[in-house]
Amino acid sequence: MSQNRNKSRFEIGMLIAPTTILITIMFLLPLIYFLRVSFNQNILGGFMESAWTIENYIGFFTDPYFLKILWNTIYISIAATLLTLVMAFPIAYILARMTSNWKGVLIALVVFPLLVGNIVRDIGWISFFSENGLVNRIITKIGLTDGPVQFLETPPAVIIAIANVVLPYMILTIQSVIERINPALEEAAIDLGASRWKVIRTVLIPIAMPGILAGTLFVFILSMNAYTTPLVIGGTKVQMMAPALYAQINEVSNWPMGSAMAIILITITLLSSILYLRVIERTTSGSNHATTTEVKG
Amino acid sequence: MRKFSLFLSMMVLLLMLAACGGDKTSSGETNSEVVVGAWGGDYQQFLTDYVNPKFKEANSDTEVVYVPSDASSRLTKLRVEKEGNGTFDVVQLSYDTIQEMIDEEIMMKLDYSKIPNSENIKPNLENPYFVPHIYSAGVLLYNEKLVKEEPQSWEVLWDPKYKGKVGVYVDVFDRWLYAAAAVEGNTEGQNWEKSWDKFASITKQNPKFYTSQEALGTALKTGEIALTIGWKSRAVQWNESGGDPIGNTIPQEGTYPRIYGGGIPANAQNVEAAYDYLNAMLEPEAQVEFAANMGYDTTVVNAEMSDELIEDVGFSKEETKLVKSVDLGYVSENYAAWKQKFDREIASE
């Protein structure tokens, strides 16, 4: 019996071995390499030299230019996540409760933007937001402004464009959670006299909270690491970490600073994710009662 | 379990076979490949169509193997392979990135006696480490509806008449520094930095900054901006795609070339074939076809373009006189520091 169990463990081990080896080689080793490079010495106008120095980290945290980029990344990601949540929830709810044949078509429409490359969507936003773009033409024509208004290279434009990219992920995550909530719970609350808004606020949202938190975490991580959208829409005025660190490596060959920035970005994303997961765990354990009710209902 | 063990054994066997076949030169065989690191897509296609046949005339038994990737990947590969055997026999890069490789002692100093066609290289494009393949130059691009007369000087970029109508493509910020230095007569003797204040005063024009060529082109075609510095070849492409007509000119103070070329890494495996490949790149027919298709000018004096092509992508004799050679070592050495200053003092303001 014990021999069989050992054999089965060995087989499972062998099954997951290729993936583990692949992830170690393709993900962990480059990460370790970047961590090492982040302690190297940059030579201005040349390439790096092997060293053990924390000057890249000190340089990052004492340079207002880099700190502004970090601050932009954090607050834009939070804002984009909140905006995405507000936009995604009603759509997710309608999709989850839909029973008609059109449901599949609507889900396909939600997923469709993922099939279009980011750069294509961002160029669409440029023609929408630029000085001679659609928005400026409309507001000038109806007399809201005398001249064109600067939308591109502003934080709101970057937030909207990032939210547009990550919206499908949030919709699909929340929809799958709402679908598992028994509609009888909402009907019971309405029968007992609660308004639709009160049902959403006091019944639906609390039960769907684990899904909402998971969706927001997912979207936050994607926003923190956004590259194309901040590069194209934010330009030089609203810079975020991913394009800025790539510029350090690619444009000025400052690998140590680029690596340090990558490690800082990963660490901040990881720490905020761990913190958030703890909140999710607590919320999930708190909603066990509701889940039980759902099963009974 | 037996099937799984069999599968694993086969994988190991395959890996061993692959390892054995990897290094032909070490087993004493003739190296019948020349490995060229270049851009993929059209670039590789045009190399295959126009350079390969010329190379084959001298090396019928040597295969040309292209390793397509972006420039950053090639630089990384060259750097990590510096101490061992190199992948590339020929590497294609732009001259500013090539200079980084030269500074890091990664490239081989060329023996030009092995490249007979090199005697035709245009004088302002010569380099001891790299053979120029195609080139363009930073020119003044302007919206002809908004700028009625062809500008004669880079100074027009600082003309208050065009306040709010000037666009800067951030990838060519060093061309702006050159323009400022040219206006103030500081391009000779590596004194570009003396004109940094002139360059920085562009912020008074409320310029718009662009991080992609596409965004820059759209802005110029729609009249969002009237003036910028860019590549001549782009003006032709943008004119073909509609919108306001875009003019281009090299101001009287001159400009400097952007050259794409090929060189041989010091750790190349097939150096002789690499020289033949560089020579094939300079064959007049291959030059005209490749440059015309890429939207650039040729780099050898015996590759004559038609007047129409010169109008579109090349430079006339008068214009060529305005394309001056610069010390790329000086640019490369200062580029990172200039970029830092530009990002902090100009672009993000």
PDB file of C-alpha atoms in Angstrom, chain A residues 72-295:
ATOM      1  CA  ASN A  72       2.200  57.876 -11.052  1.00  0.00           C
ATOM      2  CA  THR A  73       2.287  54.086 -11.361  1.00  0.00           C
ATOM      3  CA  ILE A  74       0.652  53.484  -7.988  1.00  0.00           C
ATOM      4  CA  TYR A  75      -2.123  56.071  -8.111  1.00  0.00           C
ATOM      5  CA  ILE A  76      -2.952  55.500 -11.775  1.00  0.00           C
ATOM      6  CA  SER A  77      -3.187  51.742 -11.143  1.00  0.00           C
ATOM      7  CA  ILE A  78      -5.500  52.259  -8.167  1.00  0.00           C
ATOM      8  CA  ALA A  79      -7.661  54.737 -10.101  1.00  0.00           C
ATOM      9  CA  ALA A  80      -7.804  52.490 -13.173  1.00  0.00           C
ATOM     10  CA  THR A  81      -8.778  49.534 -10.962  1.00  0.00           C
ATOM     11  CA  LEU A  82     -11.605  51.480  -9.286  1.00  0.00           C
ATOM     12  CA  LEU A  83     -12.856  52.823 -12.614  1.00  0.00           C
ATOM     13  CA  THR A  84     -12.771  49.322 -14.068  1.00  0.00           C
ATOM     14  CA  LEU A  85     -14.731  47.975 -11.100  1.00  0.00           C
ATOM     15  CA  VAL A  86     -17.442  50.621 -11.447  1.00  0.00           C
ATOM     16  CA  MET A  87     -17.755  49.933 -15.181  1.00  0.00           C
ATOM     17  CA  ALA A  88     -17.492  46.156 -14.940  1.00  0.00           C
ATOM     18  CA  PHE A  89     -19.935  45.406 -12.115  1.00  0.00           C
ATOM     19  CA  PRO A  90     -23.225  46.313 -13.891  1.00  0.00           C
ATOM     20  CA  ILE A  91     -22.137  44.521 -17.072  1.00  0.00           C
ATOM     21  CA  ALA A  92     -21.024  41.458 -15.100  1.00  0.00           C
ATOM     22  CA  TYR A  93     -24.322  41.429 -13.197  1.00  0.00           C
ATOM     23  CA  ILE A  94     -26.429  41.670 -16.368  1.00  0.00           C
ATOM     24  CA  LEU A  95     -24.367  38.934 -18.025  1.00  0.00           C
ATOM     25  CA  ALA A  96     -24.562  36.661 -14.983  1.00  0.00           C
ATOM     26  CA  ARG A  97     -28.327  36.947 -14.716  1.00  0.00           C
ATOM     27  CA  MET A  98     -28.972  36.722 -18.440  1.00  0.00           C
ATOM     28  CA  THR A  99     -30.716  33.589 -19.650  1.00  0.00           C
ATOM     29  CA  SER A 100     -31.335  34.418 -23.321  1.00  0.00           C
ATOM     30  CA  ASN A 101     -29.393  33.019 -26.253  1.00  0.00           C
ATOM     31  CA  TRP A 102     -27.650  36.380 -26.658  1.00  0.00           C
ATOM     32  CA  LYS A 103     -25.557  35.726 -23.557  1.00  0.00           C
ATOM     33  CA  GLY A 104     -22.870  33.911 -25.548  1.00  0.00           C
ATOM     34  CA  VAL A 105     -22.737  36.719 -28.097  1.00  0.00           C
ATOM     35  CA  LEU A 106     -22.391  39.345 -25.354  1.00  0.00           C
ATOM     36  CA  ILE A 107     -19.593  37.398 -23.636  1.00  0.00           C
ATOM     37  CA  ALA A 108     -17.828  37.145 -27.000  1.00  0.00           C
ATOM     38  CA  LEU A 109     -18.180  40.925 -27.363  1.00  0.00           C
ATOM     39  CA  VAL A 110     -16.638  41.416 -23.920  1.00  0.00           C
ATOM     40  CA  VAL A 111     -13.708  39.175 -24.848  1.00  0.00           C
ATOM     41  CA  PHE A 112     -13.315  40.654 -28.336  1.00  0.00           C
ATOM     42  CA  PRO A 113     -11.125  43.655 -27.305  1.00  0.00           C
ATOM     43  CA  LEU A 114      -8.554  41.165 -25.976  1.00  0.00           C
ATOM     44  CA  LEU A 115      -8.062  39.969 -29.542  1.00  0.00           C
ATOM     45  CA  VAL A 116      -7.015  43.460 -30.648  1.00  0.00           C
ATOM     46  CA  GLY A 117      -3.440  44.434 -29.788  1.00  0.00           C
ATOM     47  CA  ASN A 118      -2.883  47.166 -27.202  1.00  0.00           C
ATOM     48  CA  ILE A 119      -1.038  49.381 -29.655  1.00  0.00           C
ATOM     49  CA  VAL A 120      -3.986  49.320 -32.056  1.00  0.00           C
ATOM     50  CA  ARG A 121      -6.387  50.300 -29.282  1.00  0.00           C
ATOM     51  CA  ASP A 122      -4.042  53.008 -28.060  1.00  0.00           C
ATOM     52  CA  ILE A 123      -3.744  54.533 -31.516  1.00  0.00           C
ATOM     53  CA  GLY A 124      -7.552  54.530 -31.537  1.00  0.00           C
ATOM     54  CA  TRP A 125      -7.449  56.523 -28.299  1.00  0.00           C
ATOM     55  CA  ILE A 126      -4.992  58.957 -29.898  1.00  0.00           C
ATOM     56  CA  SER A 127      -7.429  59.747 -32.714  1.00  0.00           C
ATOM     57  CA  PHE A 128     -10.136  60.080 -30.062  1.00  0.00           C
ATOM     58  CA  PHE A 129      -8.266  62.309 -27.619  1.00  0.00           C
ATOM     59  CA  SER A 130      -5.774  64.240 -29.787  1.00  0.00           C
ATOM     60  CA  GLU A 131      -6.104  67.965 -30.460  1.00  0.00           C
ATOM     61  CA  ASN A 132      -7.824  67.304 -33.753  1.00  0.00           C
ATOM     62  CA  GLY A 133      -9.523  64.194 -32.427  1.00  0.00           C
ATOM     63  CA  LEU A 134     -13.207  63.402 -32.087  1.00  0.00           C
ATOM     64  CA  VAL A 135     -13.646  64.692 -28.531  1.00  0.00           C
ATOM     65  CA  ASN A 136     -11.995  68.034 -29.239  1.00  0.00           C
ATOM     66  CA  ARG A 137     -13.965  68.499 -32.447  1.00  0.00           C
ATOM     67  CA  ILE A 138     -17.255  67.865 -30.659  1.00  0.00           C
ATOM     68  CA  ILE A 139     -16.592  70.145 -27.705  1.00  0.00           C
ATOM     69  CA  THR A 140     -15.288  72.899 -30.001  1.00  0.00           C
ATOM     70  CA  LYS A 141     -18.288  72.577 -32.325  1.00  0.00           C
ATOM     71  CA  ILE A 142     -20.862  72.792 -29.556  1.00  0.00           C
ATOM     72  CA  GLY A 143     -18.983  75.785 -28.147  1.00  0.00           C
ATOM     73  CA  LEU A 144     -17.735  74.271 -24.878  1.00  0.00           C
ATOM     74  CA  THR A 145     -14.202  75.553 -25.566  1.00  0.00           C
ATOM     75  CA  ASP A 146     -12.575  78.059 -27.883  1.00  0.00           C
ATOM     76  CA  GLY A 147      -9.545  75.951 -28.679  1.00  0.00           C
ATOM     77  CA  PRO A 148      -8.496  72.332 -28.365  1.00  0.00           C
ATOM     78  CA  VAL A 149      -8.158  70.865 -24.876  1.00  0.00           C
ATOM     79  CA  GLN A 150      -5.134  68.730 -23.987  1.00  0.00           C
ATOM     80  CA  PHE A 151      -6.368  65.218 -23.157  1.00  0.00           C
ATOM     81  CA  LEU A 152      -3.405  63.116 -24.227  1.00  0.00           C
ATOM     82  CA  GLU A 153      -0.464  62.966 -21.813  1.00  0.00           C
ATOM     83  CA  THR A 154      -2.778  63.611 -18.860  1.00  0.00           C
ATOM     84  CA  PRO A 155      -3.468  61.165 -16.004  1.00  0.00           C
ATOM     85  CA  PRO A 156      -7.230  60.860 -16.759  1.00  0.00           C
ATOM     86  CA  ALA A 157      -6.482  59.795 -20.353  1.00  0.00           C
ATOM     87  CA  VAL A 158      -4.013  57.146 -19.152  1.00  0.00           C
ATOM     88  CA  ILE A 159      -6.465  55.906 -16.498  1.00  0.00           C
ATOM     89  CA  ILE A 160      -9.305  55.600 -19.025  1.00  0.00           C
ATOM     90  CA  ALA A 161      -7.099  53.875 -21.609  1.00  0.00           C
ATOM     91  CA  ILE A 162      -5.714  51.362 -19.071  1.00  0.00           C
ATOM     92  CA  ALA A 163      -9.231  50.695 -17.737  1.00  0.00           C
ATOM     93  CA  ASN A 164     -10.301  49.980 -21.298  1.00  0.00           C
ATOM     94  CA  VAL A 165      -7.539  47.375 -21.678  1.00  0.00           C
ATOM     95  CA  VAL A 166      -8.237  45.530 -18.407  1.00  0.00           C
ATOM     96  CA  LEU A 167     -12.048  45.793 -18.361  1.00  0.00           C
ATOM     97  CA  PRO A 168     -12.751  42.324 -19.851  1.00  0.00           C
ATOM     98  CA  TYR A 169     -10.726  40.610 -17.100  1.00  0.00           C
ATOM     99  CA  MET A 170     -12.744  42.328 -14.379  1.00  0.00           C
ATOM    100  CA  ILE A 171     -16.100  41.629 -16.067  1.00  0.00           C
ATOM    101  CA  LEU A 172     -15.380  37.936 -16.532  1.00  0.00           C
ATOM    102  CA  THR A 173     -14.061  37.478 -12.976  1.00  0.00           C
ATOM    103  CA  ILE A 174     -17.053  39.157 -11.311  1.00  0.00           C
ATOM    104  CA  GLN A 175     -19.550  37.549 -13.679  1.00  0.00           C
ATOM    105  CA  SER A 176     -18.340  34.058 -12.780  1.00  0.00           C
ATOM    106  CA  VAL A 177     -18.775  34.839  -9.060  1.00  0.00           C
ATOM    107  CA  ILE A 178     -22.251  36.392  -9.409  1.00  0.00           C
ATOM    108  CA  GLU A 179     -23.379  33.430 -11.501  1.00  0.00           C
ATOM    109  CA  ARG A 180     -22.732  31.160  -8.497  1.00  0.00           C
ATOM    110  CA  ILE A 181     -24.976  33.253  -6.229  1.00  0.00           C
ATOM    111  CA  ASN A 182     -28.481  31.860  -6.120  1.00  0.00           C
ATOM    112  CA  PRO A 183     -30.967  34.447  -7.560  1.00  0.00           C
ATOM    113  CA  ALA A 184     -33.467  33.222  -4.943  1.00  0.00           C
ATOM    114  CA  LEU A 185     -31.520  35.221  -2.343  1.00  0.00           C
ATOM    115  CA  GLU A 186     -32.174  38.484  -4.206  1.00  0.00           C
ATOM    116  CA  GLU A 187     -35.825  37.549  -4.812  1.00  0.00           C
ATOM    117  CA  ALA A 188     -36.288  36.794  -1.104  1.00  0.00           C
ATOM    118  CA  ALA A 189     -34.852  40.196  -0.168  1.00  0.00           C
ATOM    119  CA  ILE A 190     -37.143  41.960  -2.659  1.00  0.00           C
ATOM    120  CA  ASP A 191     -40.136  39.978  -1.372  1.00  0.00           C
ATOM    121  CA  LEU A 192     -39.272  41.210   2.097  1.00  0.00           C
ATOM    122  CA  GLY A 193     -39.481  44.806   0.873  1.00  0.00           C
ATOM    123  CA  ALA A 194     -35.901  45.730   0.057  1.00  0.00           C
ATOM    124  CA  SER A 195     -35.274  48.039  -2.916  1.00  0.00           C
ATOM    125  CA  ARG A 196     -33.146  46.821  -5.856  1.00  0.00           C
ATOM    126  CA  TRP A 197     -30.284  49.104  -4.774  1.00  0.00           C
ATOM    127  CA  LYS A 198     -30.489  47.793  -1.190  1.00  0.00           C
ATOM    128  CA  VAL A 199     -30.404  44.205  -2.477  1.00  0.00           C
ATOM    129  CA  ILE A 200     -27.264  44.913  -4.470  1.00  0.00           C
ATOM    130  CA  ARG A 201     -25.640  46.769  -1.574  1.00  0.00           C
ATOM    131  CA  THR A 202     -26.519  44.434   1.283  1.00  0.00           C
ATOM    132  CA  VAL A 203     -26.931  41.031  -0.373  1.00  0.00           C
ATOM    133  CA  LEU A 204     -25.172  40.818  -3.701  1.00  0.00           C
ATOM    134  CA  ILE A 205     -21.988  42.818  -3.092  1.00  0.00           C
ATOM    135  CA  PRO A 206     -21.151  41.183   0.285  1.00  0.00           C
ATOM    136  CA  ILE A 207     -21.525  37.683  -1.161  1.00  0.00           C
ATOM    137  CA  ALA A 208     -19.671  38.590  -4.365  1.00  0.00           C
ATOM    138  CA  MET A 209     -16.912  40.333  -2.401  1.00  0.00           C
ATOM    139  CA  PRO A 210     -14.280  37.550  -2.806  1.00  0.00           C
ATOM    140  CA  GLY A 211     -14.744  37.726  -6.571  1.00  0.00           C
ATOM    141  CA  ILE A 212     -14.624  41.512  -6.576  1.00  0.00           C
ATOM    142  CA  LEU A 213     -11.414  41.475  -4.550  1.00  0.00           C
ATOM    143  CA  ALA A 214      -9.851  38.821  -6.780  1.00  0.00           C
ATOM    144  CA  GLY A 215     -10.820  40.790  -9.895  1.00  0.00           C
ATOM    145  CA  THR A 216      -9.475  44.056  -8.523  1.00  0.00           C
ATOM    146  CA  LEU A 217      -6.200  42.389  -7.508  1.00  0.00           C
ATOM    147  CA  PHE A 218      -5.792  40.904 -10.963  1.00  0.00           C
ATOM    148  CA  VAL A 219      -6.551  44.228 -12.660  1.00  0.00           C
ATOM    149  CA  PHE A 220      -4.302  46.157 -10.261  1.00  0.00           C
ATOM    150  CA  ILE A 221      -1.337  43.896 -11.087  1.00  0.00           C
ATOM    151  CA  LEU A 222      -1.988  44.301 -14.820  1.00  0.00           C
ATOM    152  CA  SER A 223      -2.232  48.090 -14.426  1.00  0.00           C
ATOM    153  CA  MET A 224       0.968  48.333 -12.376  1.00  0.00           C
ATOM    154  CA  ASN A 225       2.830  46.552 -15.160  1.00  0.00           C
ATOM    155  CA  ALA A 226       1.142  48.340 -18.075  1.00  0.00           C
ATOM    156  CA  TYR A 227       3.624  49.188 -20.810  1.00  0.00           C
ATOM    157  CA  THR A 228       2.131  50.175 -24.168  1.00  0.00           C
ATOM    158  CA  THR A 229      -0.697  52.364 -22.895  1.00  0.00           C
ATOM    159  CA  PRO A 230       1.357  54.646 -20.628  1.00  0.00           C
ATOM    160  CA  LEU A 231       4.026  54.843 -23.319  1.00  0.00           C
ATOM    161  CA  VAL A 232       1.641  55.880 -26.092  1.00  0.00           C
ATOM    162  CA  ILE A 233      -1.037  57.795 -24.164  1.00  0.00           C
ATOM    163  CA  GLY A 234       1.037  59.081 -21.240  1.00  0.00           C
ATOM    164  CA  GLY A 235       3.989  60.026 -23.405  1.00  0.00           C
ATOM    165  CA  THR A 236       6.713  61.943 -21.629  1.00  0.00           C
ATOM    166  CA  LYS A 237       4.388  63.753 -19.215  1.00  0.00           C
ATOM    167  CA  VAL A 238       2.696  60.823 -17.444  1.00  0.00           C
ATOM    168  CA  GLN A 239       5.355  58.157 -17.163  1.00  0.00           C
ATOM    169  CA  MET A 240       4.907  54.799 -15.474  1.00  0.00           C
ATOM    170  CA  MET A 241       7.396  52.228 -14.258  1.00  0.00           C
ATOM    171  CA  ALA A 242       7.356  49.588 -17.011  1.00  0.00           C
ATOM    172  CA  PRO A 243       8.157  51.909 -19.949  1.00  0.00           C
ATOM    173  CA  ALA A 244      10.575  53.918 -17.795  1.00  0.00           C
ATOM    174  CA  LEU A 245      12.620  50.870 -16.772  1.00  0.00           C
ATOM    175  CA  TYR A 246      12.644  49.577 -20.338  1.00  0.00           C
ATOM    176  CA  ALA A 247      13.958  52.986 -21.453  1.00  0.00           C
ATOM    177  CA  GLN A 248      16.800  52.693 -18.922  1.00  0.00           C
ATOM    178  CA  ILE A 249      17.838  49.355 -20.395  1.00  0.00           C
ATOM    179  CA  ASN A 250      17.091  49.968 -24.046  1.00  0.00           C
ATOM    180  CA  GLU A 251      17.822  53.643 -24.595  1.00  0.00           C
ATOM    181  CA  VAL A 252      20.687  54.473 -22.263  1.00  0.00           C
ATOM    182  CA  SER A 253      22.069  50.960 -21.604  1.00  0.00           C
ATOM    183  CA  ASN A 254      21.726  51.498 -17.854  1.00  0.00           C
ATOM    184  CA  TRP A 255      20.999  47.875 -16.997  1.00  0.00           C
ATOM    185  CA  PRO A 256      21.673  48.229 -13.266  1.00  0.00           C
ATOM    186  CA  MET A 257      19.105  51.022 -12.852  1.00  0.00           C
ATOM    187  CA  GLY A 258      16.637  49.258 -15.147  1.00  0.00           C
ATOM    188  CA  SER A 259      17.055  46.053 -13.109  1.00  0.00           C
ATOM    189  CA  ALA A 260      16.695  47.898  -9.808  1.00  0.00           C
ATOM    190  CA  MET A 261      13.497  49.489 -11.100  1.00  0.00           C
ATOM    191  CA  ALA A 262      12.199  46.073 -12.185  1.00  0.00           C
ATOM    192  CA  ILE A 263      12.923  44.617  -8.740  1.00  0.00           C
ATOM    193  CA  ILE A 264      11.254  47.618  -7.050  1.00  0.00           C
ATOM    194  CA  LEU A 265       8.177  47.235  -9.266  1.00  0.00           C
ATOM    195  CA  ILE A 266       7.952  43.485  -8.631  1.00  0.00           C
ATOM    196  CA  THR A 267       8.436  43.947  -4.880  1.00  0.00           C
ATOM    197  CA  ILE A 268       5.766  46.623  -4.569  1.00  0.00           C
ATOM    198  CA  THR A 269       3.321  44.611  -6.683  1.00  0.00           C
ATOM    199  CA  LEU A 270       4.083  41.467  -4.685  1.00  0.00           C
ATOM    200  CA  LEU A 271       3.739  43.158  -1.286  1.00  0.00           C
ATOM    201  CA  SER A 272       0.461  44.838  -2.193  1.00  0.00           C
ATOM    202  CA  SER A 273      -0.809  41.529  -3.587  1.00  0.00           C
ATOM    203  CA  ILE A 274       0.075  39.655  -0.378  1.00  0.00           C
ATOM    204  CA  LEU A 275      -1.630  42.333   1.689  1.00  0.00           C
ATOM    205  CA  TYR A 276      -4.673  42.193  -0.527  1.00  0.00           C
ATOM    206  CA  LEU A 277      -4.794  38.378  -0.458  1.00  0.00           C
ATOM    207  CA  ARG A 278      -4.931  38.528   3.324  1.00  0.00           C
ATOM    208  CA  VAL A 279      -7.949  40.826   3.042  1.00  0.00           C
ATOM    209  CA  ILE A 280      -9.521  38.397   0.572  1.00  0.00           C
ATOM    210  CA  GLU A 281      -8.907  35.473   2.953  1.00  0.00           C
ATOM    211  CA  ARG A 282     -10.594  37.306   5.811  1.00  0.00           C
ATOM    212  CA  THR A 283     -13.523  38.359   3.620  1.00  0.00           C
ATOM    213  CA  THR A 284     -13.888  34.841   2.268  1.00  0.00           C
ATOM    214  CA  SER A 285     -13.976  33.310   5.730  1.00  0.00           C
ATOM    215  CA  GLY A 286     -16.493  35.999   6.745  1.00  0.00           C
ATOM    216  CA  SER A 287     -18.756  35.139   3.834  1.00  0.00           C
ATOM    217  CA  ASN A 288     -18.888  31.400   4.629  1.00  0.00           C
ATOM    218  CA  HIS A 289     -22.201  31.985   6.321  1.00  0.00           C
ATOM    219  CA  ALA A 290     -23.599  33.536   3.155  1.00  0.00           C
ATOM    220  CA  THR A 291     -22.321  30.644   1.078  1.00  0.00           C
ATOM    221  CA  THR A 292     -24.090  28.209   3.378  1.00  0.00           C
ATOM    222  CA  THR A 293     -27.264  30.221   2.957  1.00  0.00           C
ATOM    223  CA  GLU A 294     -26.752  30.062  -0.778  1.00  0.00           C
ATOM    224  CA  VAL A 295     -26.564  26.262  -0.712  1.00  0.00           C
TER     225      VAL A 295
END
